[in-house]
Each structure stands twice: as structure tokens, then as C-alpha cells.
């Protein structure tokens, strides 16, 4: 299992376009991917789950992957968040 | 007669097609084989996927990428492991029927999204309902109403319409629609305007009064609906529709034409907008620029101030979208009747005479500077002009311009490019400013007259106060004189003068403004072509006399009567 803790820097947080970018990226890996916020874990491949998380700018979240390609998955998703989804 | 909310203009007389809300009774059943049930579910999902893909393709062609995105979102819901993945788990674990499992999984999500304050997330409940309903109907073999494949022209009446319904509508076959719920800004109303289908929404309980096959007539501006009207009423509506259609057709011939008077005077007809989403309507109505972009909308309906990047993106989108045509962006105009939850302002006795607009910006220059940086940066992408609201003195103008200059210096140091010649102007909406327009004209690049506030401040009439609303009249000779004064003062210093209040699009007063020499008229996009039509019929030379005359009439009603008698326009 791999994980990384990241802070959302883009203005809209995990919302609208960034949320779907995040879910699409997560879904491209075979391993299980989750996101933890305030002690609750959400399925990173679920758009409804990610939206319901309500993660905003400045929130700290933990990206976690387990299984095939876990290292690449965590790296890519953390990079997406750290670069502010290209906003 | 039923009263609703006019959502999309146009006159409609036609035969009703009621979209029945299929009351699907979903009962819990125990199943023998979960494998078979899951196969059924999967084939319903695949069928839904094909349908949604078809809707995406239709929407892309008819409405563009932005509107089609909603169906991309629907595809993501189909693939969501927490939605249909959970449905499969439930079927496996609990040996229950698929439609019941869908309901069990989806209901908590819908409830959660509907309770959220965020408008974007609230709408996701509609997506989820739309997709879950589609899969359920495919599972049960219930035919879905398909508005893309109608064999006669109809007026659709429904409790509500889903995005799938509206996107599939063929303008040739759907004469109009009526929904029981919704408001002017609800999804179906916006889609109706985009598709140019006349519509009335928010009628309340109308389905109890109409059935498929009835005749219905309505005017999409007024929102009044007639069910099975008599012959006389039908004839009246048909005549009105012909007139309206002829009017629209004539206006459409003016797209791409110049805005020029009978005696060859060119003016600029621009549009007032609130968000980058209004760009479509600006271009469709062939406005020659944006005369007022109300930046305060960027600050509303959110929890914190918009960042420089967010503002830059929005401004850039509009400026680039207009491809070199002028875009006048008004800096933050908040206070008065416009409040922000995250920026609490003290209660004031007279908010309209209080801490608002440029007064607030000069005090909170942190907010102002962020906006100015975003504006300056966006100026590199087209023809952007900045306008300060509520200026009441030369000092305020100088203070605001000094801050702009400081931000310019910083940007140059950072090596960020911007338009060095970006014009700076002011709104003229306070009588004091109109009176010293000659002094202000020496220090700005343009004026834009904001008539809504100028009338209110000049006549000391709060137009929201019903008891005195009749005193609020743009034909008041005092207003006409002030407007003329401002235009002449501007021209004397060689700057252009525009108007962005409602008066600029008022057909009664366009002749007077043309006579005074107004250079730019900015109005709702939908009024632009009509204004072009009016101006083409007028001679500026003749209107000069009209303007002179009305400024010397003693009362507003005499001004109105004189204009009605003197100006004969084809309609």
C-alpha cells in the first residue's frame, strides 16, 4: 500500500471539473484507490463519492492506493492535486 | 387561464403532448438467481450508455460542448462503482431485484445532494435521478418519451423536464413547453432560451387541467397560459405569432449589419452581461461589444473572495471571446442592495448612500488590487476597458487611477504583459458627477451613464418603494438634461460617451439619445437588433431637434406624449 498526504491548492477544491479529472485519472489504474478526509475514506473512482466529500481549497487529504500500479497511481493523483489541476 | 413564469420568449398555439410522470411502483422482490438479475442490470446499463451517447451527440451539434458536458457527467454516473457497483453488491448479498436495489442505493445520494447549499452539487441530484430513472426504465422495459422522434408538432406539458428531455427536443417539432415547477434560472428555462423554444415554467398544478390533444396557447414573455381557448382567442394568438415571427425574421436580417442612422451616423450597440456564460447570447444577437460586464457576479454565491486566477480566467474568456471588440468591465460594485455573505458590512441607515462600490474598494484596496491585477493581465488578450462605479468626485478617480498605476508598475517588474493603452472610464450615476463631467472628462478615456441609479439619485426616488415608484421616470426633464450635459462635456474633451442603464435600450428614448450624440448604447443582448432597426430609421440631424424640444418640455408626461406623436417607427 502507498499513500501521500496533499493539500488542495486550486480554487474550486475537488469540485466540478477537478472532481471528474480526479476520478477519471483514478479509474485508469487497476488498484484500489481511496481518498481520506477528516478520518472518512471515499472511493476515488466514484464521482458521487468524491463530490459528496466536499473537499475545498486548503483541505488536507490522503490519497491511498493498494494493488497493481499503486506507486504510479499515488504519484499521479498527488501531482494532479499539487499542480492545482492546471487551473 | 393559468399563470406561470415566462421563461423563453415566443408565441405558441398548438396541440398538447403531456409527458406522463411514469409512477413506477417499485416493490422489493426476492430473486432466485442473482447472476441473471445482474446480467439484466448490465444490459440495462449498456442500453442506457448507448442512449446517453446519442443524446451527447445531439447536444454537441445543437448546443455546443459546454451544454453537452452534462451527458459526459451522466456516463460517469453509469460507471460509478459506488452507484451501480453497489447495486450489484446489493443484488448479490441480499438476493433482491435490481430496480429495488437501485432505489436503495441512489436515494441517500439524492437526499444528500439536495440538501447541499452549493448550486452545482444540488444539480447533481437531478443528474443522478435522470440516470437512475433511465436504467430503471430500461430494466423494466418501460418506453421512454423520446422528444427527438415526434411525428407531429406539439407543445409539451410536464411536471418537470430532465436534461435528457430538453436536449433531445427538435425545435421544428416542439413548438413550446410548459412545466409545473422551476423558475427563470432553472435548468429547463435556460435550455429553452438556448434552444430558442418558447416556454413557461412554474405554473403549479397545470397537469390536472390539460390532457394530450388539448389546444394550448401562451406568450413566453408573459407566462400566461390558455387551455382550450375559444376561436377568437386562437385567432388573436395566431395573429400575434405572425407579427412576432415577422419581427424576429426582420431582426435576423440585421445580424452582421452596421448600426448606422439614416443620415450615416455610426453608433456602437453593445450588450450588458453578468457572467462569461452570457457570451453566447452577445454573439448571437450580434452586439458590437460589451458595454457593461458586471464583475460582482464573480463574487456572489460563494464562500470567499474570488482569487486573481479565477477572475483572470473569467475576464480573459469574455475578452478573448469577443475577438478584439471592446469589453467594458466594471470593477466590484457591492454594497447597497448587493451583499456578500463572507464580507459582512455594517447595517446602514441609507445603504444606497453608503459604503459601496468604489468607496469600499478604495478602503479595502487589497480586494481592489487583486481585481485590478486580473483585469490588467486579461487586457493582453483583447480590447478590455476598466470602469469604476459610483465615482462622486475627481479625488476618488485620482485615487483609483493611482492604484491602477501602482499595479501596472508591479506587473512590469514581474515581466507580465498587459495592454499599456487600456482605457479607464467611469460610470456617471451620481448627479454630482454629471455636474462636474467637464472636469472629469479631462482625466478619463470614457464615460458610461448608469441611468438606473442616476434617476434614483437625481429625483430622490427609491424605485423599490411602491408608494413612490410612479415618480421614477426616465422621461423626467432633469434626467434628460443631465444626460445631455454629460454627453456634450465628454465630446468637448474628445472622449466617447456611452450608456449602460436600461434607458439605452428603451425604444422611446433611443431617438433622443441619438439626437444628443450618444456614442455607445449598451443593453440586454436581446434588445440589440431591435435598437439597430430603430436607429436605421432615424436621422441624427432630425433627432437633434427632437432632443432640444424634449429637454425644454416641463413634464415627463409631455415628453412621453411628444415622443409618441413625433417619432413614427415601423413595427
XYZ file of C-alpha atoms in Angstrom:
658
model
C 0.000 0.000 0.000
C 1.170 3.500 -0.844
C -0.158 6.817 0.359
C 0.514 10.537 0.155
C -0.868 13.464 2.054
C -1.626 16.524 -0.039
C -3.275 19.916 0.358
C -5.757 21.185 -2.213
C -4.462 24.424 -3.683
C -6.836 25.059 -6.574
C -9.692 27.480 -6.068
C -12.625 25.124 -6.508
C -11.246 22.201 -4.498
C -12.404 18.710 -5.518
C -15.470 20.050 -7.246
C -16.894 20.197 -10.775
C -14.148 19.797 -13.392
C -11.300 18.884 -10.982
C -13.517 16.192 -9.416
C -14.139 14.492 -12.742
C -10.470 14.816 -13.748
C -9.503 13.170 -10.485
C -11.990 10.311 -10.835
C -11.003 9.674 -14.456
C -7.321 9.510 -13.505
C -8.024 7.213 -10.532
C -10.175 4.929 -12.685
C -7.328 4.379 -15.126
C -5.467 2.249 -12.523
C -6.250 -1.346 -11.706
C -5.511 -0.961 -7.994
C -7.980 0.222 -5.350
C -7.695 3.948 -4.773
C -9.219 5.863 -1.893
C -9.143 9.361 -0.516
C -9.354 10.114 3.167
C -10.609 13.376 4.562
C -11.245 14.065 8.260
C -10.980 10.364 9.046
C -13.549 9.221 6.449
C -12.469 7.220 3.422
C -14.035 7.669 -0.035
C -13.684 5.625 -3.211
C -11.552 7.691 -5.584
C -13.141 6.031 -8.626
C -16.618 7.214 -7.660
C -17.684 10.644 -8.907
C -20.594 10.685 -6.474
C -18.290 9.745 -3.609
C -15.697 12.390 -4.451
C -18.332 15.105 -4.852
C -20.027 14.185 -1.605
C -16.681 14.540 0.196
C -16.926 18.321 -0.262
C -13.160 18.927 -0.223
C -12.325 22.606 -0.595
C -9.237 24.695 -1.129
C -6.861 24.335 1.828
C -8.184 20.927 2.906
C -5.686 18.180 3.568
C -6.478 14.793 2.073
C -4.696 11.439 1.977
C -4.537 9.579 -1.329
C -4.105 5.840 -0.827
C -3.665 3.024 -3.336
C -3.389 -0.706 -2.872
C -2.600 -3.219 -5.576
C -1.203 -3.242 -9.065
C 0.372 0.097 -10.018
C -0.175 1.593 -6.566
C 3.001 3.656 -6.656
C 2.243 5.283 -10.024
C -1.370 5.908 -9.021
C -0.496 7.771 -5.830
C 2.220 9.730 -7.604
C -0.025 10.788 -10.486
C -3.012 11.725 -8.310
C -0.899 13.683 -5.832
C 0.723 15.531 -8.738
C -2.707 16.408 -10.136
C -3.687 17.974 -6.815
C -0.339 19.681 -6.233
C -0.400 21.343 -9.634
C -3.885 22.676 -8.933
C -5.479 20.652 -11.784
C -3.891 23.009 -14.272
C -6.202 25.816 -13.153
C -56.142 30.805 -17.684
C -53.068 29.674 -15.751
C -50.290 31.982 -14.618
C -46.689 30.820 -14.729
C -43.279 32.409 -15.229
C -42.309 33.478 -18.743
C -39.034 31.625 -19.341
C -38.303 31.855 -23.046
C -39.935 34.288 -25.488
C -42.212 33.457 -28.403
C -45.911 32.996 -29.134
C -47.284 29.479 -29.164
C -50.590 27.929 -30.211
C -50.616 24.171 -30.555
C -51.670 20.699 -29.543
C -50.637 19.408 -26.139
C -48.494 16.354 -25.541
C -48.429 15.547 -21.841
C -45.265 13.939 -20.562
C -46.644 11.479 -18.077
C -44.599 11.010 -14.984
C -44.484 7.251 -15.001
C -45.432 6.360 -11.484
C -43.241 3.306 -11.305
C -44.171 1.215 -8.320
C -41.012 -0.457 -7.195
C -41.590 -3.333 -4.840
C -38.988 -5.407 -3.113
C -38.821 -8.896 -4.576
C -36.680 -11.841 -3.687
C -34.975 -13.337 -6.689
C -33.757 -16.866 -7.394
C -30.644 -16.139 -9.354
C -28.559 -13.072 -8.661
C -26.440 -13.896 -11.746
C -29.448 -13.449 -14.054
C -30.503 -10.276 -12.257
C -27.017 -8.790 -12.599
C -26.956 -9.690 -16.308
C -30.287 -7.872 -16.686
C -28.865 -4.879 -14.867
C -25.771 -4.842 -17.038
C -27.741 -4.961 -20.238
C -29.950 -2.084 -18.971
C -26.785 -0.118 -18.185
C -25.373 -0.793 -21.657
C -28.647 0.263 -23.275
C -28.573 3.445 -21.193
C -24.995 4.074 -22.255
C -25.976 3.935 -25.924
C -28.907 6.294 -25.304
C -26.777 8.784 -23.389
C -24.101 8.693 -26.088
C -26.797 9.513 -28.683
C -28.008 12.426 -26.527
C -24.437 13.660 -26.180
C -24.023 13.643 -29.958
C -27.295 15.536 -30.471
C -26.494 18.088 -27.772
C -22.989 18.647 -29.137
C -24.328 19.575 -32.560
C -27.291 21.599 -31.331
C -25.887 23.377 -28.311
C -22.132 23.015 -28.227
C -19.600 21.364 -25.994
C -20.455 23.215 -22.793
C -24.100 22.052 -22.803
C -23.199 18.557 -23.957
C -20.944 18.052 -20.922
C -23.942 17.129 -18.824
C -24.156 13.828 -20.699
C -20.494 13.134 -20.077
C -21.375 13.500 -16.411
C -24.222 11.007 -16.922
C -21.760 8.486 -18.384
C -19.573 8.893 -15.294
C -22.548 8.091 -13.081
C -23.143 4.889 -15.075
C -19.515 3.885 -14.411
C -19.562 4.892 -10.750
C -18.595 1.916 -8.551
C -20.350 3.470 -5.555
C -23.599 3.643 -7.503
C -24.091 0.735 -9.890
C -21.199 -1.203 -8.312
C -23.083 -1.061 -5.017
C -26.310 -2.049 -6.771
C -24.612 -5.252 -7.946
C -23.333 -5.939 -4.431
C -26.807 -5.496 -3.039
C -28.296 -7.893 -5.588
C -25.629 -10.457 -4.732
C -25.810 -10.134 -0.980
C -29.496 -9.567 -0.431
C -30.953 -11.503 -3.395
C -33.206 -8.596 -4.285
C -34.474 -7.308 -7.614
C -32.303 -4.798 -9.471
C -34.781 -1.888 -9.595
C -35.313 -2.072 -5.862
C -31.555 -2.208 -5.303
C -31.088 0.891 -7.499
C -33.637 2.785 -5.467
C -31.979 1.766 -2.210
C -28.520 2.871 -3.377
C -29.479 6.096 -5.109
C -31.970 7.575 -2.618
C -29.414 8.527 0.071
C -27.163 10.186 -2.519
C -30.045 12.232 -3.937
C -31.135 13.264 -0.490
C -27.616 14.328 0.416
C -27.074 16.372 -2.762
C -30.457 18.060 -2.493
C -29.588 19.219 0.997
C -26.317 20.807 -0.069
C -26.134 24.573 -0.303
C -23.866 24.618 -3.305
C -25.901 25.094 -6.514
C -23.549 22.914 -8.532
C -23.905 19.985 -6.141
C -27.667 20.450 -5.892
C -27.905 19.939 -9.637
C -26.066 16.621 -9.322
C -29.186 15.248 -7.653
C -31.031 15.886 -10.936
C -28.309 14.031 -12.884
C -28.445 11.071 -10.576
C -32.258 10.907 -10.753
C -32.132 11.187 -14.530
C -29.611 8.342 -14.889
C -31.176 6.083 -12.248
C -34.608 6.614 -13.833
C -33.224 5.755 -17.244
C -31.617 2.499 -16.095
C -34.740 1.514 -14.164
C -36.985 2.080 -17.174
C -34.643 0.116 -19.398
C -34.702 -2.702 -16.829
C -38.478 -2.796 -16.730
C -38.884 -2.310 -20.472
C -40.820 0.939 -19.995
C -40.687 3.093 -23.098
C -39.136 6.448 -22.501
C -40.663 9.536 -24.028
C -38.360 10.449 -26.837
C -38.774 14.069 -27.879
C -36.234 13.674 -30.676
C -38.600 11.485 -32.621
C -42.031 13.130 -32.671
C -44.305 12.686 -35.670
C -46.372 15.857 -35.250
C -45.833 19.364 -33.916
C -46.669 19.594 -30.222
C -46.500 21.699 -27.096
C -45.040 19.613 -24.288
C -46.603 19.899 -20.840
C -44.849 18.212 -17.925
C -44.321 18.402 -14.217
C -40.623 18.855 -14.907
C -38.253 18.120 -17.758
C -34.912 16.400 -17.323
C -31.758 17.475 -19.145
C -32.246 14.385 -21.330
C -35.720 15.599 -22.297
C -34.727 19.121 -23.264
C -31.546 18.157 -25.085
C -33.479 15.772 -27.310
C -36.057 18.369 -28.342
C -36.271 19.180 -32.008
C -37.140 22.833 -32.451
C -39.097 22.019 -35.627
C -41.455 19.652 -33.810
C -41.585 21.101 -30.289
C -43.476 24.382 -30.571
C -43.013 25.154 -26.906
C -43.167 23.670 -23.439
C -44.786 24.255 -20.083
C -43.563 22.866 -16.761
C -45.222 22.910 -13.380
C -42.026 23.545 -11.441
C -38.953 25.698 -11.990
C -38.051 29.374 -12.244
C -36.380 31.664 -14.766
C -32.939 30.305 -13.934
C -33.786 26.627 -13.585
C -32.186 24.195 -15.969
C -35.171 23.776 -18.296
C -35.672 27.555 -18.602
C -32.043 28.093 -19.549
C -32.180 25.283 -22.086
C -35.366 26.735 -23.588
C -33.630 30.044 -24.218
C -30.533 28.333 -25.605
C -32.654 26.262 -27.986
C -34.943 29.233 -28.679
C -38.045 27.237 -27.798
C -40.789 29.367 -26.173
C -41.518 28.181 -22.650
C -43.425 28.899 -19.466
C -42.295 27.333 -16.187
C -43.503 27.279 -12.607
C -47.208 27.076 -13.428
C -48.061 24.972 -10.392
C -50.721 22.345 -10.864
C -51.411 22.554 -14.617
C -51.479 18.833 -15.455
C -54.870 18.479 -13.786
C -56.268 20.909 -16.356
C -54.768 19.653 -19.624
C -54.628 16.374 -21.460
C -52.812 15.231 -24.577
C -54.733 16.547 -27.593
C -55.978 19.739 -25.939
C -55.134 23.071 -27.531
C -52.886 25.384 -25.557
C -51.781 28.946 -26.227
C -49.235 31.125 -24.459
C -46.829 34.003 -24.752
C -43.383 33.009 -23.460
C -42.664 36.551 -22.291
C -45.772 36.926 -20.184
C -46.210 33.425 -18.825
C -49.999 33.335 -19.112
C -51.406 30.076 -20.492
C -54.801 29.457 -22.087
C -56.111 25.898 -22.221
C -58.632 25.161 -24.996
C -59.148 28.844 -25.810
C -62.134 29.884 -27.967
C -61.842 30.593 -31.707
C -61.451 34.287 -31.099
C -58.544 33.823 -28.701
C -56.855 31.361 -31.063
C -57.131 33.859 -33.922
C -55.700 36.548 -31.665
C -52.713 34.367 -30.752
C -52.127 33.354 -34.358
C -52.096 36.977 -35.466
C -49.715 37.843 -32.643
C -47.485 34.918 -33.563
C -47.285 36.032 -37.171
C -46.366 39.508 -36.085
C -43.749 38.157 -33.689
C -42.272 35.790 -36.282
C -42.100 38.582 -38.840
C -40.424 40.762 -36.233
C -37.791 38.105 -35.416
C -37.195 37.363 -39.086
C -36.697 41.026 -39.849
C -34.301 41.385 -36.927
C -32.326 38.362 -38.047
C -31.629 40.123 -41.355
C -29.806 42.781 -39.319
C -27.190 40.340 -38.000
C -23.821 41.337 -39.397
C -25.035 44.782 -40.418
C -23.662 48.066 -39.126
C -25.532 50.202 -36.623
C -25.993 53.335 -38.620
C -28.630 56.056 -38.787
C -30.475 57.152 -41.942
C -28.047 60.035 -42.316
C -24.975 57.859 -41.951
C -24.041 58.299 -38.288
C -22.434 55.169 -36.820
C -23.084 54.198 -33.214
C -21.982 51.183 -31.188
C -24.664 48.834 -29.889
C -23.200 46.792 -27.045
C -24.510 44.297 -24.509
C -24.728 44.189 -20.703
C -23.611 40.885 -19.197
C -23.091 39.290 -15.793
C -21.050 36.154 -16.458
C -18.915 34.586 -19.197
C -21.901 32.301 -19.922
C -23.710 35.300 -21.418
C -21.136 35.409 -24.214
C -23.269 33.154 -26.395
C -26.190 35.498 -26.365
C -23.909 38.517 -27.032
C -22.580 36.885 -30.177
C -25.941 35.510 -31.295
C -27.532 38.942 -31.098
C -24.561 40.484 -32.872
C -23.704 43.067 -30.231
C -20.653 45.111 -31.220
C -19.080 44.782 -27.821
C -19.803 44.504 -24.119
C -20.674 47.880 -22.639
C -21.085 46.609 -19.098
C -19.688 43.420 -17.612
C -20.907 43.367 -14.009
C -17.940 41.794 -12.241
C -19.803 41.495 -8.927
C -21.399 38.211 -10.065
C -17.958 36.615 -9.763
C -18.061 37.474 -6.063
C -21.579 36.207 -5.375
C -22.870 32.748 -4.405
C -19.627 31.552 -2.886
C -17.840 31.410 0.456
C -14.759 33.511 -0.157
C -13.370 36.215 -2.392
C -12.535 35.031 -5.918
C -8.790 34.673 -6.464
C -6.809 36.625 -9.024
C -6.604 33.476 -11.179
C -10.350 32.853 -11.122
C -11.031 36.444 -12.072
C -8.358 36.413 -14.750
C -9.912 33.286 -16.305
C -13.394 34.819 -16.396
C -12.259 38.167 -17.821
C -9.975 36.524 -20.337
C -12.762 34.251 -21.533
C -15.027 37.212 -22.325
C -12.312 39.435 -23.762
C -10.894 36.677 -25.976
C -14.403 35.530 -26.947
C -15.198 38.962 -28.349
C -12.143 38.848 -30.588
C -10.994 42.438 -30.346
C -14.399 44.047 -29.852
C -14.493 46.341 -26.801
C -15.352 44.867 -23.391
C -16.031 47.349 -20.587
C -15.592 45.657 -17.204
C -16.973 47.432 -14.176
C -14.922 46.942 -11.023
C -16.616 45.460 -7.967
C -19.954 47.140 -7.266
C -21.046 45.686 -3.963
C -22.932 47.272 -1.063
C -26.288 48.994 -1.342
C -28.736 46.194 -2.130
C -25.970 43.749 -3.118
C -24.339 41.926 -0.215
C -21.747 39.187 0.151
C -22.132 36.644 2.970
C -18.402 36.362 3.526
C -17.817 40.108 3.590
C -20.119 41.380 6.316
C -20.812 45.100 6.086
C -22.346 47.067 8.940
C -26.075 47.763 8.741
C -26.581 51.253 7.390
C -29.448 53.702 7.619
C -29.104 54.521 3.911
C -27.231 51.748 2.134
C -27.655 53.438 -1.257
C -25.848 56.466 0.115
C -23.363 54.356 1.990
C -20.271 52.220 1.931
C -20.404 50.642 -1.507
C -18.695 50.172 -4.886
C -15.561 52.303 -5.373
C -15.854 53.629 -1.819
C -15.452 50.117 -0.462
C -12.711 49.299 -2.982
C -10.609 52.348 -2.058
C -10.946 51.420 1.613
C -10.286 47.691 1.087
C -7.580 48.152 -1.520
C -6.459 44.522 -1.010
C -9.675 43.411 -2.723
C -9.379 46.144 -5.346
C -5.747 45.365 -6.205
C -6.456 41.668 -6.773
C -9.196 42.604 -9.219
C -7.071 45.210 -10.999
C -4.216 42.735 -11.478
C -6.630 40.209 -13.001
C -8.080 42.909 -15.267
C -4.690 44.203 -16.394
C -3.475 40.675 -17.158
C -6.650 39.903 -19.126
C -6.210 43.136 -21.105
C -3.414 41.437 -23.043
C -5.986 39.160 -24.705
C -8.230 41.683 -26.450
C -9.846 45.070 -26.089
C -10.549 45.431 -22.370
C -11.584 48.710 -20.737
C -11.943 49.260 -16.996
C -14.765 51.275 -15.479
C -15.145 52.490 -11.879
C -18.667 52.615 -10.417
C -20.063 55.263 -8.026
C -17.355 57.861 -8.546
C -18.574 61.064 -6.896
C -15.523 63.313 -7.135
C -12.284 63.908 -9.007
C -10.300 62.859 -5.896
C -11.795 59.372 -5.903
C -10.997 58.975 -9.571
C -7.390 60.059 -8.989
C -7.018 57.672 -6.032
C -8.349 54.763 -8.065
C -6.132 55.587 -11.026
C -3.090 55.846 -8.741
C -3.717 52.300 -7.521
C -4.012 51.089 -11.117
C -0.669 52.752 -11.852
C 0.988 51.039 -8.869
C -0.263 47.657 -10.063
C 0.986 48.378 -13.574
C 4.471 49.072 -12.193
C 4.429 45.786 -10.244
C 3.330 43.781 -13.274
C 6.064 45.322 -15.402
C 8.626 44.388 -12.740
C 7.288 40.829 -12.763
C 7.583 40.787 -16.538
C 3.838 40.163 -17.021
C 2.402 41.666 -20.179
C -0.766 43.756 -20.325
C -2.308 46.337 -22.615
C -0.374 49.547 -21.881
C -3.116 51.570 -23.575
C -6.036 50.013 -21.679
C -8.763 52.655 -21.411
C -10.073 53.722 -17.996
C -13.500 55.247 -17.610
C -16.176 55.912 -15.033
C -19.864 55.334 -14.575
C -21.862 58.513 -14.372
C -24.596 57.624 -11.921
C -24.362 60.319 -9.247
C -25.718 63.782 -10.060
C -22.543 65.396 -8.662
C -20.501 63.537 -11.265
C -22.808 64.631 -14.063
C -22.474 68.239 -12.935
C -18.657 68.124 -12.995
C -18.483 65.924 -16.088
C -16.405 68.632 -17.819
C -13.724 68.324 -15.114
C -13.793 64.528 -15.008
C -13.633 64.263 -18.799
C -10.068 65.635 -18.714
C -8.929 62.641 -16.639
C -10.675 59.615 -18.156
C -10.933 57.859 -21.518
C -14.715 57.448 -21.489
C -17.968 57.901 -19.612
C -20.790 55.405 -19.305
C -24.061 56.742 -17.963
C -25.781 54.435 -15.491
C -29.352 55.612 -15.694
C -30.893 53.331 -13.071
C -29.008 54.952 -10.201
C -28.816 58.364 -11.855
C -32.633 58.595 -11.956
C -32.890 57.382 -8.384
C -30.319 59.855 -7.044
C -31.466 62.790 -9.175
C -35.132 62.536 -8.250
C -34.575 61.152 -4.728
C -36.878 58.256 -5.544
C -36.260 54.745 -4.244
C -37.796 52.771 -7.058
C -38.335 49.729 -4.862
C -40.744 51.809 -2.781
C -44.116 51.116 -4.374
C -45.727 54.190 -2.899
C -43.471 56.497 -4.914
C -42.461 54.243 -7.820
C -44.559 56.377 -10.194
C -42.125 59.250 -9.578
C -39.301 57.182 -11.053
C -39.468 58.144 -14.708
C -36.638 58.233 -17.260
C -38.524 60.926 -19.181
C -38.098 63.393 -16.318
C -36.670 66.539 -17.954
C -33.976 66.717 -15.240
C -32.589 63.353 -16.301
C -32.690 64.269 -19.988
C -30.809 67.483 -19.298
C -28.180 65.737 -17.178
C -27.608 63.080 -19.821
C -27.184 65.741 -22.475
C -24.771 67.662 -20.271
C -22.602 64.596 -19.777
C -22.518 63.752 -23.484
C -21.559 67.293 -24.509
C -18.934 67.574 -21.739
C -17.360 64.306 -22.878
C -17.327 65.270 -26.528
C -15.770 68.632 -25.721
C -12.763 66.778 -24.299
C -12.739 64.320 -27.171
C -13.779 61.215 -25.209
C -16.574 58.802 -26.091
C -19.763 58.589 -24.055
C -21.870 55.502 -23.609
C -24.883 54.473 -21.595
C -25.352 51.154 -19.829
C -28.578 51.695 -17.925
C -31.959 50.414 -19.005
C -32.723 53.670 -20.813
C -30.127 52.804 -23.501
C -32.384 50.019 -24.809
C -35.663 51.884 -24.364
C -37.211 52.298 -27.858
C -38.927 55.528 -26.788
C -35.673 57.206 -25.789
C -33.203 55.829 -28.343
C -34.172 58.687 -30.749
C -33.466 61.303 -28.069
C -30.092 59.731 -27.199
C -29.126 59.544 -30.870
C -30.014 63.249 -31.196
C -27.806 64.077 -28.199
C -24.919 62.293 -29.889
C -24.526 59.261 -27.578
C -21.708 57.086 -28.993
C -22.407 53.724 -27.381
C -25.692 52.141 -26.287
C -25.345 49.113 -24.008
C -28.392 46.960 -23.242
C -29.621 43.375 -22.740
C -28.312 41.311 -25.658
C -31.875 40.511 -26.763
C -32.604 44.234 -27.377
C -29.603 44.922 -29.624
C -31.080 44.040 -33.012
C -34.262 45.962 -32.309
C -32.191 49.032 -31.419
C -30.300 48.628 -34.712
C -33.631 48.525 -36.527
C -34.823 51.700 -34.783
C -31.612 53.631 -35.415
C -31.652 52.731 -39.108
C -34.986 54.547 -39.402
C -33.836 57.764 -37.746
C -31.836 60.746 -38.917
C -29.494 62.157 -36.282
C -29.943 65.662 -37.665
C -33.714 65.465 -37.138
C -33.295 63.874 -33.708
C -31.169 66.827 -32.586
C -34.302 68.973 -32.831
C -36.327 66.318 -31.001
C -33.742 66.238 -28.194
C -33.727 70.041 -27.930
C -37.511 70.070 -27.740
C -37.930 67.377 -25.061
C -35.317 68.974 -22.814
C -37.490 72.074 -22.737
C -40.807 70.374 -22.022
C -41.939 70.880 -18.431
C -43.181 67.392 -17.525
C -42.332 63.757 -18.128
C -45.815 63.048 -19.479
C -45.461 65.834 -22.037
C -42.120 64.318 -23.079
C -43.767 60.921 -23.488
C -46.686 62.350 -25.470
C -44.409 64.403 -27.701
C -42.202 61.396 -28.489
C -45.194 59.168 -29.185
C -46.574 61.717 -31.651
C -43.353 62.769 -33.321
C -41.410 59.542 -33.793
C -43.113 57.201 -36.232
C -41.360 53.863 -36.429
C -42.257 50.827 -38.457
C -43.020 47.930 -36.147
